[in-house]
């Protein structure tokens, strides 16, 4: 099967978030299953292309007021061919979507329309007949529409699949900007009504793609409701028969407690002594009392409303303070984000010896916290898939999470299923709900080493491989090709 992935980012070349991890890992997993996978990406100024090979393809792609010349270069990694579209829109800028996460480039509609057109142009120039055009998130939303309106018979049998990684990001622009893209307008490409009508790249993809996926079964159901649908719930409900939720996997080589290079003491499901030693090192490094018997919770997160920090910190005393004051426990928080949340966390940390607040981004800290903690707290308002709970399971760290999105699909609640449970799930998105979930976790921790080791062993046996996810995607591809 010939599969063309098109995305605005992919590891190890460009990354702003989890989308990049998914594209790189899924492509590799599909290639390992014997599929011909090629990825089309922009060549950003931050990408080192010195070792890439030139592709003998140069083309003129139309925008309304110009013909934009594009060229391509290529590299191969893990059985996957990566093609990079070269144009000043991308090469002359270091950022992906903007110079910072808060200042998107004003011409993003034109930039990513060029990527969409460039992907089709490249496949045709390479004479590579694509079975599935896999389009990732809003930046590739025009691709399914361009395929549907393409009159060239070269793409007659090509099917498209649109993956929603986070419905909150839709790529909305003014109607007039669409004129600059030289794309034939269709009423279904717009969101809003009358004077508020706007070009919506993600909506376009959701209307015209042959199949739709998102990153967990629960999130697939949630986005069909008003609460989570971001004004697209009606469209998604209409296309429910074409929408499938497939939970992401994780890189088992990077996240492996038996070989993790950030750890001094490795461990496995059968030999867990290294976890206790890692916990002691973690407590010492982050300024906490070194005591194996004290339950250690951790949070590694963007400090934002979505992640539950407002509910965790509102009130006096807030839920975080109440749990620290009432229970013999420790907490390590690592992350950056909203400055008001950062400030409040630091203030609380200064008042409590059993809380370590660290305003930083550190891959090393992320690995050590997953490895050495007893529990991992994820009180998210919504979480399309989530990765930290999967890392936690891999390291035998029990996740304590809100029952939403991928969290609900990857954690079995211990109270509901004591024999198979792997963590704690809660429903109430309040400070009280978070506190009660932590107290339930502490109750399970009080049952002793034997019980906890049995739970940790179950956690480590949870299948979070990308091969599982890749087989599910391949099944969707095959059904799309068959027209089912």
mmCIF file of N, CA and C in Angstrom, residues 371-440:
data_model
loop_
_atom_site.group_PDB
_atom_site.id
_atom_site.type_symbol
_atom_site.label_atom_id
_atom_site.label_comp_id
_atom_site.label_asym_id
_atom_site.label_seq_id
_atom_site.Cartn_x
_atom_site.Cartn_y
_atom_site.Cartn_z
ATOM 1 N N UNK A 371 9.900 7.666 36.067
ATOM 2 C CA UNK A 371 10.529 6.458 36.586
ATOM 3 C C UNK A 371 10.452 6.354 38.101
ATOM 4 N N UNK A 372 10.650 7.477 38.804
ATOM 5 C CA UNK A 372 10.798 7.422 40.249
ATOM 6 C C UNK A 372 9.563 7.702 41.065
ATOM 7 N N UNK A 373 8.520 8.229 40.451
ATOM 8 C CA UNK A 373 7.314 8.578 41.201
ATOM 9 C C UNK A 373 6.454 7.348 41.466
ATOM 10 N N UNK A 374 5.618 7.453 42.496
ATOM 11 C CA UNK A 374 4.632 6.404 42.769
ATOM 12 C C UNK A 374 3.359 6.644 41.975
ATOM 13 N N UNK A 375 2.982 7.929 41.845
ATOM 14 C CA UNK A 375 1.732 8.293 41.162
ATOM 15 C C UNK A 375 1.998 9.487 40.242
ATOM 16 N N UNK A 376 1.228 9.558 39.147
ATOM 17 C CA UNK A 376 1.338 10.668 38.210
ATOM 18 C C UNK A 376 -0.038 11.314 38.069
ATOM 19 N N UNK A 377 -0.135 12.617 38.354
ATOM 20 C CA UNK A 377 -1.422 13.307 38.386
ATOM 21 C C UNK A 377 -1.701 14.023 37.066
ATOM 22 N N UNK A 378 -2.868 13.744 36.456
ATOM 23 C CA UNK A 378 -3.285 14.372 35.197
ATOM 24 C C UNK A 378 -4.763 14.777 35.278
ATOM 25 N N UNK A 379 -5.065 15.918 35.918
ATOM 26 C CA UNK A 379 -6.462 16.346 36.081
ATOM 27 C C UNK A 379 -6.970 17.183 34.902
ATOM 28 N N UNK A 380 -6.841 16.679 33.686
ATOM 29 C CA UNK A 380 -7.126 17.465 32.478
ATOM 30 C C UNK A 380 -8.616 17.726 32.280
ATOM 31 N N UNK A 381 -8.934 18.922 31.827
ATOM 32 C CA UNK A 381 -10.319 19.224 31.428
ATOM 33 C C UNK A 381 -10.681 18.389 30.208
ATOM 34 N N UNK A 382 -9.782 18.332 29.251
ATOM 35 C CA UNK A 382 -9.939 17.426 28.113
ATOM 36 C C UNK A 382 -8.554 16.985 27.683
ATOM 37 N N UNK A 383 -8.456 15.831 27.071
ATOM 38 C CA UNK A 383 -7.165 15.271 26.675
ATOM 39 C C UNK A 383 -7.409 14.336 25.499
ATOM 40 N N UNK A 384 -7.243 14.833 24.253
ATOM 41 C CA UNK A 384 -7.539 13.985 23.091
ATOM 42 C C UNK A 384 -6.937 12.590 23.192
ATOM 43 N N UNK A 385 -5.662 12.518 23.506
ATOM 44 C CA UNK A 385 -5.029 11.217 23.736
ATOM 45 C C UNK A 385 -4.256 11.219 25.043
ATOM 46 N N UNK A 386 -3.279 12.102 25.144
ATOM 47 C CA UNK A 386 -2.390 12.101 26.297
ATOM 48 C C UNK A 386 -1.268 11.102 26.088
ATOM 49 N N UNK A 387 -0.073 11.471 26.511
ATOM 50 C CA UNK A 387 1.064 10.567 26.420
ATOM 51 C C UNK A 387 1.641 10.231 27.787
ATOM 52 N N UNK A 388 1.570 11.180 28.721
ATOM 53 C CA UNK A 388 2.200 10.951 30.013
ATOM 54 C C UNK A 388 1.613 9.765 30.763
ATOM 55 N N UNK A 389 0.315 9.521 30.589
ATOM 56 C CA UNK A 389 -0.242 8.343 31.261
ATOM 57 C C UNK A 389 0.316 7.059 30.664
ATOM 58 N N UNK A 390 0.653 7.087 29.360
ATOM 59 C CA UNK A 390 1.246 5.912 28.720
ATOM 60 C C UNK A 390 2.688 5.716 29.187
ATOM 61 N N UNK A 391 3.421 6.836 29.330
ATOM 62 C CA UNK A 391 4.762 6.746 29.889
ATOM 63 C C UNK A 391 4.703 6.205 31.317
ATOM 64 N N UNK A 392 3.737 6.703 32.090
ATOM 65 C CA UNK A 392 3.596 6.272 33.481
ATOM 66 C C UNK A 392 3.360 4.770 33.566
ATOM 67 N N UNK A 393 2.448 4.261 32.755
ATOM 68 C CA UNK A 393 2.178 2.824 32.750
ATOM 69 C C UNK A 393 3.439 2.043 32.410
ATOM 70 N N UNK A 394 4.204 2.540 31.462
ATOM 71 C CA UNK A 394 5.436 1.870 31.035
ATOM 72 C C UNK A 394 6.439 1.749 32.187
ATOM 73 N N UNK A 395 6.424 2.752 33.095
ATOM 74 C CA UNK A 395 7.381 2.784 34.200
ATOM 75 C C UNK A 395 6.770 2.329 35.529
ATOM 76 N N UNK A 396 5.561 1.778 35.478
ATOM 77 C CA UNK A 396 4.946 1.290 36.700
ATOM 78 C C UNK A 396 4.566 2.392 37.666
ATOM 79 N N UNK A 397 4.287 3.575 37.148
ATOM 80 C CA UNK A 397 3.850 4.711 37.956
ATOM 81 C C UNK A 397 2.345 4.866 37.746
ATOM 82 N N UNK A 398 1.566 4.776 38.799
ATOM 83 C CA UNK A 398 0.111 4.708 38.659
ATOM 84 C C UNK A 398 -0.461 6.077 38.291
ATOM 85 N N UNK A 399 -1.129 6.196 37.148
ATOM 86 C CA UNK A 399 -1.722 7.472 36.761
ATOM 87 C C UNK A 399 -3.005 7.769 37.544
ATOM 88 N N UNK A 400 -3.158 9.024 37.924
ATOM 89 C CA UNK A 400 -4.375 9.514 38.587
ATOM 90 C C UNK A 400 -4.913 10.593 37.664
ATOM 91 N N UNK A 401 -6.025 10.333 36.973
ATOM 92 C CA UNK A 401 -6.421 11.184 35.860
ATOM 93 C C UNK A 401 -7.929 11.350 35.771
ATOM 94 N N UNK A 402 -8.314 12.441 35.128
ATOM 95 C CA UNK A 402 -9.737 12.651 34.866
ATOM 96 C C UNK A 402 -10.184 11.706 33.748
ATOM 97 N N UNK A 403 -11.430 11.246 33.849
ATOM 98 C CA UNK A 403 -11.973 10.297 32.870
ATOM 99 C C UNK A 403 -12.399 11.062 31.613
ATOM 100 N N UNK A 404 -11.439 11.314 30.737
ATOM 101 C CA UNK A 404 -11.720 12.030 29.503
ATOM 102 C C UNK A 404 -10.759 11.576 28.416
ATOM 103 N N UNK A 405 -11.195 11.627 27.159
ATOM 104 C CA UNK A 405 -10.340 11.329 26.016
ATOM 105 C C UNK A 405 -9.534 10.060 26.172
ATOM 106 N N UNK A 406 -8.259 10.147 25.779
ATOM 107 C CA UNK A 406 -7.385 8.985 25.823
ATOM 108 C C UNK A 406 -7.065 8.511 27.224
ATOM 109 N N UNK A 407 -7.243 9.379 28.223
ATOM 110 C CA UNK A 407 -7.025 8.965 29.614
ATOM 111 C C UNK A 407 -8.031 7.881 29.988
ATOM 112 N N UNK A 408 -9.274 8.069 29.580
ATOM 113 C CA UNK A 408 -10.319 7.091 29.883
ATOM 114 C C UNK A 408 -10.086 5.770 29.161
ATOM 115 N N UNK A 409 -9.419 5.831 27.999
ATOM 116 C CA UNK A 409 -9.220 4.627 27.193
ATOM 117 C C UNK A 409 -7.981 3.823 27.588
ATOM 118 N N UNK A 410 -7.082 4.421 28.341
ATOM 119 C CA UNK A 410 -5.813 3.745 28.618
ATOM 120 C C UNK A 410 -5.589 3.437 30.096
ATOM 121 N N UNK A 411 -6.530 3.818 30.957
ATOM 122 C CA UNK A 411 -6.397 3.567 32.397
ATOM 123 C C UNK A 411 -7.610 2.780 32.872
ATOM 124 N N UNK A 412 -7.367 1.724 33.616
ATOM 125 C CA UNK A 412 -8.443 0.965 34.258
ATOM 126 C C UNK A 412 -8.495 1.355 35.727
ATOM 127 N N UNK A 413 -9.658 1.814 36.191
ATOM 128 C CA UNK A 413 -9.784 2.303 37.560
ATOM 129 C C UNK A 413 -9.678 1.153 38.571
ATOM 130 N N UNK A 414 -8.847 1.348 39.571
ATOM 131 C CA UNK A 414 -8.597 0.305 40.571
ATOM 132 C C UNK A 414 -9.817 -0.008 41.428
ATOM 133 N N UNK A 415 -10.602 0.988 41.756
ATOM 134 C CA UNK A 415 -11.778 0.739 42.581
ATOM 135 C C UNK A 415 -12.870 0.014 41.792
ATOM 136 N N UNK A 416 -12.964 0.310 40.514
ATOM 137 C CA UNK A 416 -13.960 -0.343 39.671
ATOM 138 C C UNK A 416 -13.518 -1.745 39.264
ATOM 139 N N UNK A 417 -12.210 -1.958 39.161
ATOM 140 C CA UNK A 417 -11.678 -3.242 38.721
ATOM 141 C C UNK A 417 -10.409 -3.564 39.504
ATOM 142 N N UNK A 418 -10.541 -3.985 40.770
ATOM 143 C CA UNK A 418 -9.371 -4.197 41.629
ATOM 144 C C UNK A 418 -8.388 -5.230 41.094
ATOM 145 N N UNK A 419 -8.857 -6.207 40.337
ATOM 146 C CA UNK A 419 -7.976 -7.276 39.872
ATOM 147 C C UNK A 419 -7.195 -6.908 38.615
ATOM 148 N N UNK A 420 -7.695 -5.924 37.864
ATOM 149 C CA UNK A 420 -7.023 -5.560 36.607
ATOM 150 C C UNK A 420 -6.665 -4.081 36.539
ATOM 151 N N UNK A 421 -7.072 -3.299 37.546
ATOM 152 C CA UNK A 421 -6.888 -1.856 37.517
ATOM 153 C C UNK A 421 -5.433 -1.429 37.435
ATOM 154 N N UNK A 422 -5.230 -0.246 36.821
ATOM 155 C CA UNK A 422 -3.876 0.278 36.642
ATOM 156 C C UNK A 422 -3.728 1.706 37.154
ATOM 157 N N UNK A 423 -4.809 2.312 37.659
ATOM 158 C CA UNK A 423 -4.718 3.688 38.125
ATOM 159 C C UNK A 423 -6.035 4.165 38.688
ATOM 160 N N UNK A 424 -6.164 5.471 38.803
ATOM 161 C CA UNK A 424 -7.368 6.100 39.350
ATOM 162 C C UNK A 424 -7.963 7.032 38.313
ATOM 163 N N UNK A 425 -9.269 6.899 38.064
ATOM 164 C CA UNK A 425 -10.005 7.808 37.191
ATOM 165 C C UNK A 425 -11.052 8.549 38.007
ATOM 166 N N UNK A 426 -11.254 9.835 37.717
ATOM 167 C CA UNK A 426 -12.308 10.597 38.398
ATOM 168 C C UNK A 426 -13.062 11.438 37.380
ATOM 169 N N UNK A 427 -14.262 11.834 37.735
ATOM 170 C CA UNK A 427 -15.146 12.538 36.803
ATOM 171 C C UNK A 427 -15.321 14.015 37.099
ATOM 172 N N UNK A 428 -15.380 14.395 38.359
ATOM 173 C CA UNK A 428 -15.709 15.765 38.741
ATOM 174 C C UNK A 428 -14.542 16.707 38.466
ATOM 175 N N UNK A 429 -14.747 17.654 37.540
ATOM 176 C CA UNK A 429 -13.692 18.611 37.202
ATOM 177 C C UNK A 429 -13.717 19.769 38.189
ATOM 178 N N UNK A 430 -13.369 19.463 39.447
ATOM 179 C CA UNK A 430 -13.336 20.442 40.535
ATOM 180 C C UNK A 430 -12.123 20.150 41.407
ATOM 181 N N UNK A 431 -11.779 21.124 42.248
ATOM 182 C CA UNK A 431 -10.704 20.890 43.197
ATOM 183 C C UNK A 431 -11.019 19.733 44.112
ATOM 184 N N UNK A 432 -12.272 19.632 44.536
ATOM 185 C CA UNK A 432 -12.686 18.531 45.404
ATOM 186 C C UNK A 432 -12.545 17.196 44.680
ATOM 187 N N UNK A 433 -12.891 17.166 43.402
ATOM 188 C CA UNK A 433 -12.756 15.936 42.628
ATOM 189 C C UNK A 433 -11.312 15.484 42.525
ATOM 190 N N UNK A 434 -10.388 16.448 42.313
ATOM 191 C CA UNK A 434 -8.966 16.116 42.234
ATOM 192 C C UNK A 434 -8.466 15.597 43.578
ATOM 193 N N UNK A 435 -8.845 16.291 44.649
ATOM 194 C CA UNK A 435 -8.418 15.895 45.991
ATOM 195 C C UNK A 435 -8.890 14.489 46.333
ATOM 196 N N UNK A 436 -10.138 14.191 46.044
ATOM 197 C CA UNK A 436 -10.676 12.863 46.364
ATOM 198 C C UNK A 436 -9.976 11.774 45.554
ATOM 199 N N UNK A 437 -9.597 12.092 44.309
ATOM 200 C CA UNK A 437 -8.864 11.107 43.495
ATOM 201 C C UNK A 437 -7.493 10.827 44.095
ATOM 202 N N UNK A 438 -6.815 11.870 44.560
ATOM 203 C CA UNK A 438 -5.515 11.691 45.208
ATOM 204 C C UNK A 438 -5.669 10.854 46.472
ATOM 205 N N UNK A 439 -6.728 11.093 47.224
ATOM 206 C CA UNK A 439 -6.958 10.324 48.452
ATOM 207 C C UNK A 439 -7.236 8.859 48.134
ATOM 208 N N UNK A 440 -7.918 8.585 47.039
ATOM 209 C CA UNK A 440 -8.137 7.183 46.638
ATOM 210 C C UNK A 440 -6.816 6.524 46.269
#
